[in-house]
Amino acid sequence: MTGGAASKATNGWRVAVLGGGAWGTALALAMLRAGHSVRLFARDQETVEAIGHGENQRYLPGIALDPGIDATSDIKMALADADCVLAVVPAQSLRAMLTAAKTHMPKGVPLVLCAKGIERETGALLSAIVEEILPKNPVAALSGPSFATDVARGLPTAVVVAARDAGLAADLAARFSAENLRCYSSDDLIGVEIGGALKNVFAIAAGAITGAGLGASAQAAMVTRGFVELRRVGAAFGAKPETLMGLSGLGDLLLTCSSAQSRNFAYGLALGQGKPLAGLPLAEGVPTAAIAARIVTERWIDAPIITAVAAILDGTITIRQAVSALMTRPLKTETDL
């Protein structure tokens, strides 16, 4: 399974998808299109029944689901005889999910992270959590500029699949690819994780700037300088610069910072407009901002946008105060990274 690059398997895998939200449901559809059989685990029995009836009304309304998705609220059943497992739960829920799955997880099968974030309590990247709880299962990550609704509808989308073992990454990318879903491979797991986690923080900033009516120029400046911060943090973690220039870095940053389809952008938009935040869909960038701000402070990484987003979210400063502080920072050359 971890050999060299392979063409898409003629005999499909048994793929377990852990998570019945919009992204989990969309990836279940994508795996069916790639020729695999799919079992999807969701905690909520109502979601399980809805998927069985052909539509996940709560998370992916209006999109017809293939009856081939076998949904269940029994995690043991979902994982039975799986050849590959996709973990599609929020980053802050991953540890609990893996702990529940541990005794049922088939040994040696790859676990592919499909959430993006940094664990708030420990500052751990998600791959480190997998390696701690499931040391006998190789870990990979799927990331890139992709909205669940686009993938579910079969619209053209490109993502990257990363693992430390380049052969495993190439094999997974080949097996997951299908018509209108192109998967590239990478051996830079850390770089892909950093890009996926931090773009959510910058998407909140982009939404807040838009919501506060600060203009397209301010938003463009924030996204550009946010990418500089992404490169700084990535370098500190040993990420490859070319990874951050790719789909899981710059590509995902551009998508999530430009559309209210992004939950993080939508959260920032409501924040900038002064609207109530209670009841909004989960925005992974909120807990990630707090821990990312702590990390950049402890590592002496110059990342003023990350720290400003964290301060805005905890109520320490307002959006306009944050922008004013950023605009009055000492001048330096643009290429001073």
PDB file of N, CA, C and O in Angstrom, residues 199-252:
ATOM      1  N   LYS A 199      -5.047  29.230   6.961  1.00  0.00           N
ATOM      2  CA  LYS A 199      -5.891  29.968   6.002  1.00  0.00           C
ATOM      3  C   LYS A 199      -7.240  30.298   6.629  1.00  0.00           C
ATOM      4  O   LYS A 199      -7.867  31.298   6.278  1.00  0.00           O
ATOM      5  N   ASN A 200      -7.693  29.471   7.578  1.00  0.00           N
ATOM      6  CA  ASN A 200      -8.963  29.757   8.252  1.00  0.00           C
ATOM      7  C   ASN A 200      -8.893  31.034   9.087  1.00  0.00           C
ATOM      8  O   ASN A 200      -9.860  31.786   9.177  1.00  0.00           O
ATOM      9  N   VAL A 201      -7.746  31.269   9.699  1.00  0.00           N
ATOM     10  CA  VAL A 201      -7.554  32.481  10.496  1.00  0.00           C
ATOM     11  C   VAL A 201      -7.606  33.715   9.602  1.00  0.00           C
ATOM     12  O   VAL A 201      -8.275  34.715   9.906  1.00  0.00           O
ATOM     13  N   PHE A 202      -6.921  33.637   8.469  1.00  0.00           N
ATOM     14  CA  PHE A 202      -6.899  34.773   7.552  1.00  0.00           C
ATOM     15  C   PHE A 202      -8.261  34.980   6.883  1.00  0.00           C
ATOM     16  O   PHE A 202      -8.623  36.113   6.543  1.00  0.00           O
ATOM     17  N   ALA A 203      -9.029  33.908   6.712  1.00  0.00           N
ATOM     18  CA  ALA A 203     -10.369  34.049   6.146  1.00  0.00           C
ATOM     19  C   ALA A 203     -11.280  34.823   7.089  1.00  0.00           C
ATOM     20  O   ALA A 203     -12.121  35.621   6.654  1.00  0.00           O
ATOM     21  N   ILE A 204     -11.123  34.617   8.394  1.00  0.00           N
ATOM     22  CA  ILE A 204     -11.886  35.412   9.363  1.00  0.00           C
ATOM     23  C   ILE A 204     -11.516  36.883   9.225  1.00  0.00           C
ATOM     24  O   ILE A 204     -12.386  37.768   9.224  1.00  0.00           O
ATOM     25  N   ALA A 205     -10.219  37.161   9.087  1.00  0.00           N
ATOM     26  CA  ALA A 205      -9.775  38.547   8.924  1.00  0.00           C
ATOM     27  C   ALA A 205     -10.354  39.161   7.660  1.00  0.00           C
ATOM     28  O   ALA A 205     -10.822  40.302   7.662  1.00  0.00           O
ATOM     29  N   ALA A 206     -10.340  38.402   6.554  1.00  0.00           N
ATOM     30  CA  ALA A 206     -10.868  38.909   5.287  1.00  0.00           C
ATOM     31  C   ALA A 206     -12.354  39.209   5.399  1.00  0.00           C
ATOM     32  O   ALA A 206     -12.846  40.238   4.919  1.00  0.00           O
ATOM     33  N   GLY A 207     -13.093  38.314   6.047  1.00  0.00           N
ATOM     34  CA  GLY A 207     -14.517  38.535   6.235  1.00  0.00           C
ATOM     35  C   GLY A 207     -14.793  39.745   7.104  1.00  0.00           C
ATOM     36  O   GLY A 207     -15.712  40.540   6.828  1.00  0.00           O
ATOM     37  N   ALA A 208     -13.999  39.916   8.155  1.00  0.00           N
ATOM     38  CA  ALA A 208     -14.188  41.051   9.066  1.00  0.00           C
ATOM     39  C   ALA A 208     -13.921  42.377   8.362  1.00  0.00           C
ATOM     40  O   ALA A 208     -14.648  43.359   8.564  1.00  0.00           O
ATOM     41  N   ILE A 209     -12.895  42.418   7.526  1.00  0.00           N
ATOM     42  CA  ILE A 209     -12.586  43.640   6.763  1.00  0.00           C
ATOM     43  C   ILE A 209     -13.736  43.979   5.819  1.00  0.00           C
ATOM     44  O   ILE A 209     -14.157  45.136   5.714  1.00  0.00           O
ATOM     45  N   THR A 210     -14.261  42.956   5.148  1.00  0.00           N
ATOM     46  CA  THR A 210     -15.394  43.179   4.250  1.00  0.00           C
ATOM     47  C   THR A 210     -16.620  43.638   5.024  1.00  0.00           C
ATOM     48  O   THR A 210     -17.305  44.596   4.638  1.00  0.00           O
ATOM     49  N   GLY A 211     -16.901  42.954   6.123  1.00  0.00           N
ATOM     50  CA  GLY A 211     -18.071  43.304   6.927  1.00  0.00           C
ATOM     51  C   GLY A 211     -17.996  44.698   7.510  1.00  0.00           C
ATOM     52  O   GLY A 211     -19.018  45.385   7.647  1.00  0.00           O
ATOM     53  N   ALA A 212     -16.794  45.132   7.845  1.00  0.00           N
ATOM     54  CA  ALA A 212     -16.609  46.466   8.425  1.00  0.00           C
ATOM     55  C   ALA A 212     -16.561  47.556   7.364  1.00  0.00           C
ATOM     56  O   ALA A 212     -16.445  48.748   7.689  1.00  0.00           O
ATOM     57  N   GLY A 213     -16.643  47.174   6.099  1.00  0.00           N
ATOM     58  CA  GLY A 213     -16.662  48.152   5.018  1.00  0.00           C
ATOM     59  C   GLY A 213     -15.343  48.859   4.803  1.00  0.00           C
ATOM     60  O   GLY A 213     -15.316  50.035   4.408  1.00  0.00           O
ATOM     61  N   LEU A 214     -14.236  48.154   5.025  1.00  0.00           N
ATOM     62  CA  LEU A 214     -12.921  48.789   4.919  1.00  0.00           C
ATOM     63  C   LEU A 214     -12.348  48.762   3.506  1.00  0.00           C
ATOM     64  O   LEU A 214     -11.261  49.303   3.272  1.00  0.00           O
ATOM     65  N   GLY A 215     -13.047  48.120   2.581  1.00  0.00           N
ATOM     66  CA  GLY A 215     -12.657  48.216   1.183  1.00  0.00           C
ATOM     67  C   GLY A 215     -11.874  47.037   0.648  1.00  0.00           C
ATOM     68  O   GLY A 215     -11.222  46.298   1.392  1.00  0.00           O
ATOM     69  N   ALA A 216     -11.930  46.898  -0.688  1.00  0.00           N
ATOM     70  CA  ALA A 216     -11.242  45.800  -1.368  1.00  0.00           C
ATOM     71  C   ALA A 216      -9.724  45.925  -1.269  1.00  0.00           C
ATOM     72  O   ALA A 216      -9.007  44.925  -1.244  1.00  0.00           O
ATOM     73  N   SER A 217      -9.217  47.155  -1.229  1.00  0.00           N
ATOM     74  CA  SER A 217      -7.765  47.348  -1.130  1.00  0.00           C
ATOM     75  C   SER A 217      -7.235  46.804   0.188  1.00  0.00           C
ATOM     76  O   SER A 217      -6.186  46.151   0.225  1.00  0.00           O
ATOM     77  N   ALA A 218      -7.962  47.064   1.262  1.00  0.00           N
ATOM     78  CA  ALA A 218      -7.550  46.557   2.572  1.00  0.00           C
ATOM     79  C   ALA A 218      -7.588  45.038   2.598  1.00  0.00           C
ATOM     80  O   ALA A 218      -6.700  44.389   3.157  1.00  0.00           O
ATOM     81  N   GLN A 219      -8.617  44.476   1.979  1.00  0.00           N
ATOM     82  CA  GLN A 219      -8.719  43.025   1.958  1.00  0.00           C
ATOM     83  C   GLN A 219      -7.570  42.408   1.169  1.00  0.00           C
ATOM     84  O   GLN A 219      -6.961  41.423   1.602  1.00  0.00           O
ATOM     85  N   ALA A 220      -7.239  42.989   0.014  1.00  0.00           N
ATOM     86  CA  ALA A 220      -6.141  42.465  -0.788  1.00  0.00           C
ATOM     87  C   ALA A 220      -4.813  42.549  -0.033  1.00  0.00           C
ATOM     88  O   ALA A 220      -3.991  41.627  -0.090  1.00  0.00           O
ATOM     89  N   ALA A 221      -4.612  43.664   0.662  1.00  0.00           N
ATOM     90  CA  ALA A 221      -3.383  43.820   1.446  1.00  0.00           C
ATOM     91  C   ALA A 221      -3.307  42.776   2.550  1.00  0.00           C
ATOM     92  O   ALA A 221      -2.243  42.186   2.795  1.00  0.00           O
ATOM     93  N   MET A 222      -4.444  42.533   3.213  1.00  0.00           N
ATOM     94  CA  MET A 222      -4.453  41.562   4.299  1.00  0.00           C
ATOM     95  C   MET A 222      -4.135  40.158   3.783  1.00  0.00           C
ATOM     96  O   MET A 222      -3.330  39.432   4.385  1.00  0.00           O
ATOM     97  N   VAL A 223      -4.743  39.761   2.673  1.00  0.00           N
ATOM     98  CA  VAL A 223      -4.508  38.426   2.136  1.00  0.00           C
ATOM     99  C   VAL A 223      -3.041  38.267   1.732  1.00  0.00           C
ATOM    100  O   VAL A 223      -2.406  37.242   2.024  1.00  0.00           O
ATOM    101  N   THR A 224      -2.493  39.291   1.110  1.00  0.00           N
ATOM    102  CA  THR A 224      -1.098  39.227   0.671  1.00  0.00           C
ATOM    103  C   THR A 224      -0.149  39.132   1.853  1.00  0.00           C
ATOM    104  O   THR A 224       0.751  38.282   1.887  1.00  0.00           O
ATOM    105  N   ARG A 225      -0.341  39.993   2.838  1.00  0.00           N
ATOM    106  CA  ARG A 225       0.534  39.956   4.015  1.00  0.00           C
ATOM    107  C   ARG A 225       0.246  38.724   4.885  1.00  0.00           C
ATOM    108  O   ARG A 225       1.133  38.202   5.557  1.00  0.00           O
ATOM    109  N   GLY A 226      -0.985  38.244   4.830  1.00  0.00           N
ATOM    110  CA  GLY A 226      -1.301  36.999   5.527  1.00  0.00           C
ATOM    111  C   GLY A 226      -0.507  35.841   4.951  1.00  0.00           C
ATOM    112  O   GLY A 226      -0.024  34.965   5.683  1.00  0.00           O
ATOM    113  N   PHE A 227      -0.344  35.844   3.633  1.00  0.00           N
ATOM    114  CA  PHE A 227       0.443  34.790   3.004  1.00  0.00           C
ATOM    115  C   PHE A 227       1.898  34.858   3.454  1.00  0.00           C
ATOM    116  O   PHE A 227       2.556  33.820   3.628  1.00  0.00           O
ATOM    117  N   VAL A 228       2.406  36.075   3.652  1.00  0.00           N
ATOM    118  CA  VAL A 228       3.766  36.218   4.183  1.00  0.00           C
ATOM    119  C   VAL A 228       3.858  35.563   5.558  1.00  0.00           C
ATOM    120  O   VAL A 228       4.823  34.844   5.863  1.00  0.00           O
ATOM    121  N   GLU A 229       2.858  35.805   6.407  1.00  0.00           N
ATOM    122  CA  GLU A 229       2.860  35.196   7.745  1.00  0.00           C
ATOM    123  C   GLU A 229       2.758  33.675   7.654  1.00  0.00           C
ATOM    124  O   GLU A 229       3.406  32.944   8.422  1.00  0.00           O
ATOM    125  N   LEU A 230       1.960  33.195   6.714  1.00  0.00           N
ATOM    126  CA  LEU A 230       1.837  31.756   6.503  1.00  0.00           C
ATOM    127  C   LEU A 230       3.195  31.151   6.168  1.00  0.00           C
ATOM    128  O   LEU A 230       3.578  30.096   6.694  1.00  0.00           O
ATOM    129  N   ARG A 231       3.956  31.837   5.326  1.00  0.00           N
ATOM    130  CA  ARG A 231       5.284  31.345   4.959  1.00  0.00           C
ATOM    131  C   ARG A 231       6.232  31.361   6.168  1.00  0.00           C
ATOM    132  O   ARG A 231       7.039  30.450   6.339  1.00  0.00           O
ATOM    133  N   ARG A 232       6.115  32.391   7.002  1.00  0.00           N
ATOM    134  CA  ARG A 232       6.979  32.460   8.184  1.00  0.00           C
ATOM    135  C   ARG A 232       6.694  31.298   9.141  1.00  0.00           C
ATOM    136  O   ARG A 232       7.611  30.640   9.641  1.00  0.00           O
ATOM    137  N   VAL A 233       5.422  31.067   9.404  1.00  0.00           N
ATOM    138  CA  VAL A 233       5.062  29.983  10.322  1.00  0.00           C
ATOM    139  C   VAL A 233       5.451  28.645   9.708  1.00  0.00           C
ATOM    140  O   VAL A 233       5.999  27.768  10.390  1.00  0.00           O
ATOM    141  N   GLY A 234       5.186  28.487   8.414  1.00  0.00           N
ATOM    142  CA  GLY A 234       5.561  27.246   7.755  1.00  0.00           C
ATOM    143  C   GLY A 234       7.047  26.976   7.853  1.00  0.00           C
ATOM    144  O   GLY A 234       7.472  25.847   8.137  1.00  0.00           O
ATOM    145  N   ALA A 235       7.852  28.002   7.638  1.00  0.00           N
ATOM    146  CA  ALA A 235       9.306  27.839   7.728  1.00  0.00           C
ATOM    147  C   ALA A 235       9.730  27.404   9.125  1.00  0.00           C
ATOM    148  O   ALA A 235      10.628  26.566   9.286  1.00  0.00           O
ATOM    149  N   ALA A 236       9.075  27.956  10.140  1.00  0.00           N
ATOM    150  CA  ALA A 236       9.403  27.595  11.518  1.00  0.00           C
ATOM    151  C   ALA A 236       9.101  26.131  11.818  1.00  0.00           C
ATOM    152  O   ALA A 236       9.742  25.514  12.665  1.00  0.00           O
ATOM    153  N   PHE A 237       8.119  25.565  11.109  1.00  0.00           N
ATOM    154  CA  PHE A 237       7.744  24.166  11.311  1.00  0.00           C
ATOM    155  C   PHE A 237       8.441  23.229  10.321  1.00  0.00           C
ATOM    156  O   PHE A 237       8.217  22.026  10.348  1.00  0.00           O
ATOM    157  N   GLY A 238       9.262  23.790   9.437  1.00  0.00           N
ATOM    158  CA  GLY A 238       9.978  22.964   8.481  1.00  0.00           C
ATOM    159  C   GLY A 238       9.226  22.668   7.196  1.00  0.00           C
ATOM    160  O   GLY A 238       9.587  21.752   6.453  1.00  0.00           O
ATOM    161  N   ALA A 239       8.193  23.440   6.899  1.00  0.00           N
ATOM    162  CA  ALA A 239       7.424  23.239   5.666  1.00  0.00           C
ATOM    163  C   ALA A 239       8.239  23.679   4.458  1.00  0.00           C
ATOM    164  O   ALA A 239       9.072  24.579   4.545  1.00  0.00           O
ATOM    165  N   LYS A 240       7.963  23.068   3.339  1.00  0.00           N
ATOM    166  CA  LYS A 240       8.629  23.449   2.097  1.00  0.00           C
ATOM    167  C   LYS A 240       7.947  24.687   1.512  1.00  0.00           C
ATOM    168  O   LYS A 240       6.713  24.735   1.454  1.00  0.00           O
ATOM    169  N   PRO A 241       8.713  25.687   1.073  1.00  0.00           N
ATOM    170  CA  PRO A 241       8.105  26.893   0.488  1.00  0.00           C
ATOM    171  C   PRO A 241       7.180  26.591  -0.677  1.00  0.00           C
ATOM    172  O   PRO A 241       6.137  27.216  -0.830  1.00  0.00           O
ATOM    173  N   GLU A 242       7.552  25.607  -1.501  1.00  0.00           N
ATOM    174  CA  GLU A 242       6.726  25.296  -2.671  1.00  0.00           C
ATOM    175  C   GLU A 242       5.366  24.716  -2.272  1.00  0.00           C
ATOM    176  O   GLU A 242       4.381  24.859  -3.006  1.00  0.00           O
ATOM    177  N   THR A 243       5.294  24.064  -1.114  1.00  0.00           N
ATOM    178  CA  THR A 243       4.008  23.555  -0.637  1.00  0.00           C
ATOM    179  C   THR A 243       3.074  24.709  -0.341  1.00  0.00           C
ATOM    180  O   THR A 243       1.886  24.685  -0.697  1.00  0.00           O
ATOM    181  N   LEU A 244       3.585  25.732   0.322  1.00  0.00           N
ATOM    182  CA  LEU A 244       2.757  26.873   0.693  1.00  0.00           C
ATOM    183  C   LEU A 244       2.372  27.709  -0.522  1.00  0.00           C
ATOM    184  O   LEU A 244       1.378  28.448  -0.469  1.00  0.00           O
ATOM    185  N   MET A 245       3.102  27.572  -1.621  1.00  0.00           N
ATOM    186  CA  MET A 245       2.731  28.250  -2.864  1.00  0.00           C
ATOM    187  C   MET A 245       1.667  27.476  -3.633  1.00  0.00           C
ATOM    188  O   MET A 245       1.128  27.961  -4.619  1.00  0.00           O
ATOM    189  N   GLY A 246       1.375  26.261  -3.183  1.00  0.00           N
ATOM    190  CA  GLY A 246       0.497  25.378  -3.924  1.00  0.00           C
ATOM    191  C   GLY A 246      -0.954  25.396  -3.468  1.00  0.00           C
ATOM    192  O   GLY A 246      -1.437  26.335  -2.827  1.00  0.00           O
ATOM    193  N   LEU A 247      -1.664  24.318  -3.797  1.00  0.00           N
ATOM    194  CA  LEU A 247      -3.101  24.229  -3.559  1.00  0.00           C
ATOM    195  C   LEU A 247      -3.469  24.349  -2.082  1.00  0.00           C
ATOM    196  O   LEU A 247      -4.443  25.015  -1.728  1.00  0.00           O
ATOM    197  N   SER A 248      -2.704  23.697  -1.216  1.00  0.00           N
ATOM    198  CA  SER A 248      -3.058  23.677   0.205  1.00  0.00           C
ATOM    199  C   SER A 248      -2.617  24.932   0.948  1.00  0.00           C
ATOM    200  O   SER A 248      -2.963  25.114   2.112  1.00  0.00           O
ATOM    201  N   GLY A 249      -1.854  25.794   0.273  1.00  0.00           N
ATOM    202  CA  GLY A 249      -1.433  27.049   0.886  1.00  0.00           C
ATOM    203  C   GLY A 249      -2.109  28.221   0.216  1.00  0.00           C
ATOM    204  O   GLY A 249      -3.214  28.628   0.575  1.00  0.00           O
ATOM    205  N   LEU A 250      -1.458  28.764  -0.798  1.00  0.00           N
ATOM    206  CA  LEU A 250      -1.984  29.931  -1.495  1.00  0.00           C
ATOM    207  C   LEU A 250      -3.354  29.657  -2.119  1.00  0.00           C
ATOM    208  O   LEU A 250      -4.253  30.499  -2.054  1.00  0.00           O
ATOM    209  N   GLY A 251      -3.526  28.480  -2.713  1.00  0.00           N
ATOM    210  CA  GLY A 251      -4.799  28.167  -3.354  1.00  0.00           C
ATOM    211  C   GLY A 251      -5.967  28.205  -2.392  1.00  0.00           C
ATOM    212  O   GLY A 251      -7.002  28.827  -2.662  1.00  0.00           O
ATOM    213  N   ASP A 252      -5.803  27.532  -1.262  1.00  0.00           N
ATOM    214  CA  ASP A 252      -6.876  27.501  -0.260  1.00  0.00           C
ATOM    215  C   ASP A 252      -7.083  28.871   0.366  1.00  0.00           C
ATOM    216  O   ASP A 252      -8.208  29.274   0.683  1.00  0.00           O
TER     217      ASP A 252
END
